[in-house]
Coordinates of C-alpha atoms and ligand atoms in Angstrom, one line a residue:
M1 CA 0.0 0.0 0.0
V2 CA 1.4 3.3 -1.1
Q3 CA 2.0 5.9 1.6
I4 CA 1.1 9.6 1.1
A5 CA 3.4 12.3 2.4
P6 CA 2.0 15.8 2.1
S7 CA 4.8 18.4 1.8
M8 CA 4.2 21.0 4.4
L9 CA 6.0 23.6 2.2
A10 CA 2.6 24.1 0.5
A11 CA 0.6 24.3 3.8
D12 CA -1.0 27.5 5.1
F13 CA 1.5 28.8 7.6
L14 CA -1.1 31.1 9.1
H15 CA -3.3 28.2 9.9
L16 CA -0.7 25.4 10.3
E17 CA -2.8 23.6 12.9
K18 CA -5.5 22.9 10.4
D19 CA -3.1 21.4 7.8
V20 CA -1.3 19.3 10.5
E21 CA -4.7 17.9 11.5
L22 CA -5.5 17.1 7.8
V23 CA -2.3 15.0 7.6
N24 CA -3.0 13.4 10.9
R25 CA -6.4 12.4 9.7
Y26 CA -6.0 11.4 6.1
A27 CA -2.3 11.0 5.2
D28 CA 0.6 8.8 6.4
I29 CA 3.8 11.0 6.8
F30 CA 4.7 14.6 7.2
H31 CA 7.2 15.7 4.6
L32 CA 9.3 18.6 5.8
D33 CA 11.4 20.4 3.1
I34 CA 14.4 22.1 4.6
M35 CA 16.2 24.5 2.2
D36 CA 19.2 26.7 3.0
G37 CA 19.6 29.0 0.1
T38 CA 23.0 27.5 -0.8
F39 CA 22.4 23.9 -1.8
V40 CA 19.2 25.1 -3.5
P41 CA 18.3 28.7 -4.5
N42 CA 15.5 29.0 -2.0
I43 CA 15.0 29.2 1.7
S44 CA 12.1 27.4 3.3
Y45 CA 11.8 27.1 7.1
G46 CA 13.8 25.7 10.0
F47 CA 13.5 24.3 13.5
P48 CA 10.7 26.6 15.0
I49 CA 8.3 25.3 12.4
V50 CA 9.5 21.7 12.6
E51 CA 9.1 21.8 16.4
A52 CA 5.6 23.3 16.1
I53 CA 4.5 20.6 13.7
A54 CA 6.2 17.9 15.8
K55 CA 4.1 19.0 18.8
Q56 CA 0.8 18.2 17.1
A57 CA 1.9 15.5 14.6
E58 CA 0.5 12.0 15.1
K59 CA 2.2 10.6 12.0
P60 CA 5.9 10.2 11.4
L61 CA 8.0 13.2 10.4
D62 CA 10.2 13.0 7.3
A63 CA 12.7 15.8 6.9
H64 CA 14.2 16.3 3.4
L65 CA 17.4 18.2 3.8
M66 CA 18.3 20.4 0.8
I67 CA 21.2 21.9 2.6
V68 CA 25.0 21.8 2.5
H69 CA 26.6 20.0 5.5
P70 CA 23.5 18.0 6.5
E71 CA 25.8 16.0 8.9
K72 CA 26.0 19.1 11.2
Y73 CA 22.3 19.0 11.9
V74 CA 21.5 15.3 12.3
D75 CA 21.4 15.4 16.1
R76 CA 19.1 18.4 16.2
F77 CA 16.6 16.8 13.8
A78 CA 16.7 13.7 16.0
K79 CA 16.1 15.8 19.1
V80 CA 13.0 17.6 17.7
G81 CA 11.4 14.2 16.9
V82 CA 12.1 13.6 13.3
D83 CA 11.7 9.9 12.4
M84 CA 13.0 9.9 8.8
L85 CA 15.9 12.0 7.6
S86 CA 17.1 12.4 4.0
F87 CA 19.9 14.4 2.4
H88 CA 21.2 14.8 -1.1
L89 CA 24.0 12.5 -2.3
N90 CA 26.0 15.4 -3.9
A91 CA 25.7 17.6 -0.7
V92 CA 28.2 15.4 1.2
E93 CA 31.7 13.9 0.7
N94 CA 30.9 10.6 2.3
A95 CA 27.3 9.5 2.0
G96 CA 27.8 6.2 3.7
Q97 CA 29.1 7.9 6.8
V98 CA 26.1 10.3 7.0
L99 CA 23.6 7.5 6.5
A100 CA 25.3 5.6 9.4
Q101 CA 25.2 8.8 11.5
I102 CA 21.5 9.2 10.9
R103 CA 20.8 5.6 11.9
A104 CA 23.0 5.9 15.0
A105 CA 20.9 8.9 16.0
G106 CA 17.8 6.7 15.9
M107 CA 16.2 7.9 12.7
K108 CA 15.6 6.2 9.3
P109 CA 18.2 7.3 6.8
G110 CA 17.2 8.3 3.2
L111 CA 19.3 9.4 0.2
A112 CA 18.0 11.9 -2.3
I113 CA 19.0 12.7 -5.9
N114 CA 18.0 15.3 -8.4
P115 CA 16.7 14.3 -11.9
D116 CA 20.1 14.9 -13.5
I117 CA 22.1 12.4 -11.4
P118 CA 22.3 8.8 -12.8
V119 CA 20.3 6.5 -10.5
S120 CA 23.3 4.0 -10.6
R121 CA 25.0 6.4 -8.2
L122 CA 22.5 5.3 -5.5
F123 CA 23.2 1.6 -5.9
P124 CA 26.2 1.3 -3.6
Y125 CA 24.2 2.8 -0.7
L126 CA 20.9 0.9 -1.1
D127 CA 21.7 -1.5 1.7
Q128 CA 22.3 1.4 4.1
C129 CA 19.1 3.3 3.2
D130 CA 15.6 2.9 4.6
Y131 CA 14.4 5.0 1.6
I132 CA 15.4 6.7 -1.5
V133 CA 14.1 10.2 -2.4
L134 CA 13.9 10.2 -6.2
M135 CA 13.3 13.8 -7.2
S136 CA 10.8 14.2 -10.0
V137 CA 11.6 18.0 -10.2
F138 CA 14.8 19.8 -9.4
A139 CA 14.9 20.4 -5.7
G140 CA 14.3 24.0 -4.5
F141 CA 10.7 24.9 -5.2
G142 CA 7.2 23.5 -4.7
G143 CA 4.7 23.7 -7.6
Q144 CA 7.0 22.6 -10.4
K145 CA 6.0 20.3 -13.3
F146 CA 6.6 16.6 -13.0
I147 CA 9.4 15.3 -15.1
E148 CA 8.2 12.3 -17.2
A149 CA 11.7 10.6 -17.3
T150 CA 11.1 9.8 -13.6
Y151 CA 9.1 6.6 -14.5
D152 CA 12.0 4.9 -16.1
R153 CA 14.4 6.0 -13.3
L154 CA 12.0 4.7 -10.7
A155 CA 11.7 1.4 -12.4
A156 CA 15.5 1.1 -12.6
V157 CA 15.8 1.8 -8.9
K158 CA 13.1 -0.7 -8.1
D159 CA 14.8 -3.4 -10.2
E160 CA 18.0 -2.8 -8.3
V161 CA 16.3 -2.8 -4.9
R162 CA 14.8 -6.2 -5.8
R163 CA 18.1 -7.5 -7.3
Q164 CA 20.0 -6.6 -4.1
G165 CA 17.1 -7.9 -1.9
V166 CA 17.3 -4.9 0.3
D167 CA 14.6 -3.3 2.4
C168 CA 14.6 0.1 0.9
L169 CA 11.5 2.1 0.0
I170 CA 11.3 4.5 -2.9
Q171 CA 9.8 8.0 -2.3
V172 CA 9.0 10.2 -5.3
D173 CA 9.1 13.9 -4.7
G174 CA 8.0 16.8 -7.0
G175 CA 4.9 17.5 -9.1
V176 CA 3.1 14.4 -7.8
S177 CA -0.7 14.5 -8.0
A178 CA -3.7 12.2 -8.5
V179 CA -2.9 12.3 -12.2
N180 CA 0.4 10.5 -12.1
A181 CA 0.1 8.6 -8.7
A182 CA -1.2 5.3 -10.2
K183 CA 1.6 5.1 -12.8
L184 CA 4.2 5.9 -10.1
V185 CA 2.9 3.1 -7.9
E186 CA 3.0 0.8 -10.9
N187 CA 6.6 1.7 -11.5
G188 CA 7.6 1.0 -7.9
A189 CA 6.9 4.1 -5.8
D190 CA 6.2 3.3 -2.1
I191 CA 5.9 6.8 -0.8
L192 CA 4.4 9.8 -2.7
V193 CA 5.2 13.3 -1.7
A194 CA 2.7 15.9 -2.8
G195 CA 2.6 19.6 -1.8
S196 CA 0.6 21.7 -4.1
A197 CA -1.6 18.9 -5.3
V198 CA -2.9 18.4 -1.7
F199 CA -2.8 21.8 -0.1
K200 CA -3.9 23.9 -3.0
A201 CA -6.9 21.6 -3.7
A202 CA -10.5 22.5 -2.8
D203 CA -10.8 19.2 -1.1
P204 CA -7.3 17.9 0.1
A205 CA -8.8 14.8 1.7
E206 CA -10.3 13.7 -1.6
V207 CA -7.0 14.3 -3.4
I208 CA -5.2 12.1 -0.9
S209 CA -7.7 9.3 -1.2
A210 CA -7.5 9.6 -5.1
M211 CA -3.7 9.2 -4.8
R212 CA -4.0 5.9 -3.0
I213 CA -5.5 4.2 -6.0
Ligands
DX5_1 C1 11.0 20.4 -3.9 C2 10.5 19.7 -2.6 C3 9.2 19.0 -2.7 C4 8.1 20.0 -3.0 C5 6.9 19.2 -3.5 O1 12.2 20.9 -3.7 O2 11.5 18.7 -2.2 O3 9.0 18.2 -1.6 O4 7.7 20.7 -1.8 O5 5.9 20.1 -3.8 P1 5.0 19.9 -5.1 O6 4.2 18.7 -4.8 O7 4.2 21.2 -5.1 O8 5.9 19.7 -6.3
ZN2 ZN1 10.9 17.3 -0.6

């Protein structure tokens, strides 16, 4: 069964409580996009918002770090109650070390790549990851258009996960909606991240349920 992870970047920050309750009620995971203005050309939000969400969240928190030096903040994310922590492969010198650091801090480690990085670069790390974040847009902004080449990349990662026999989920992030959800699941997606499609909809609960099919 696919899990739906609404991206809180698209939430209504003036009424955050309402959107947190929506995820508690209808979705599976809170996706928290952390951007530093250096690894990506945008700044999102930081610890005060993550802490506020953590206080009210009844579902696991998944922080997606789009920052340089993610290794510096691993302990802080563990402390605020994050359950799943991902970073970008090309943001670090030694991805294996950072994955191990995240696990040692008691969280599930995830490894992310942008659409221009060959998926084969993930393969040496699959056995250390609880999940892969396969970007279907270039990290940095919500509301971008889904890149169609993602389907083939996803299928290639899924094949390799099966070949290696590892327990590694695949999360697809960017431009995901009820329109492409079914095809993504067919091609091997285990977790779908969706920001705009959920929070900009007239009926977010209905969109979440449509994405489960
Ligand atoms: C992009 C972020 C995504 C984004 C998804 O840098 O990692 O999680 O918020 O938003 P939508 O679903 O609007 O593309
Ligand atoms: Zn994200």
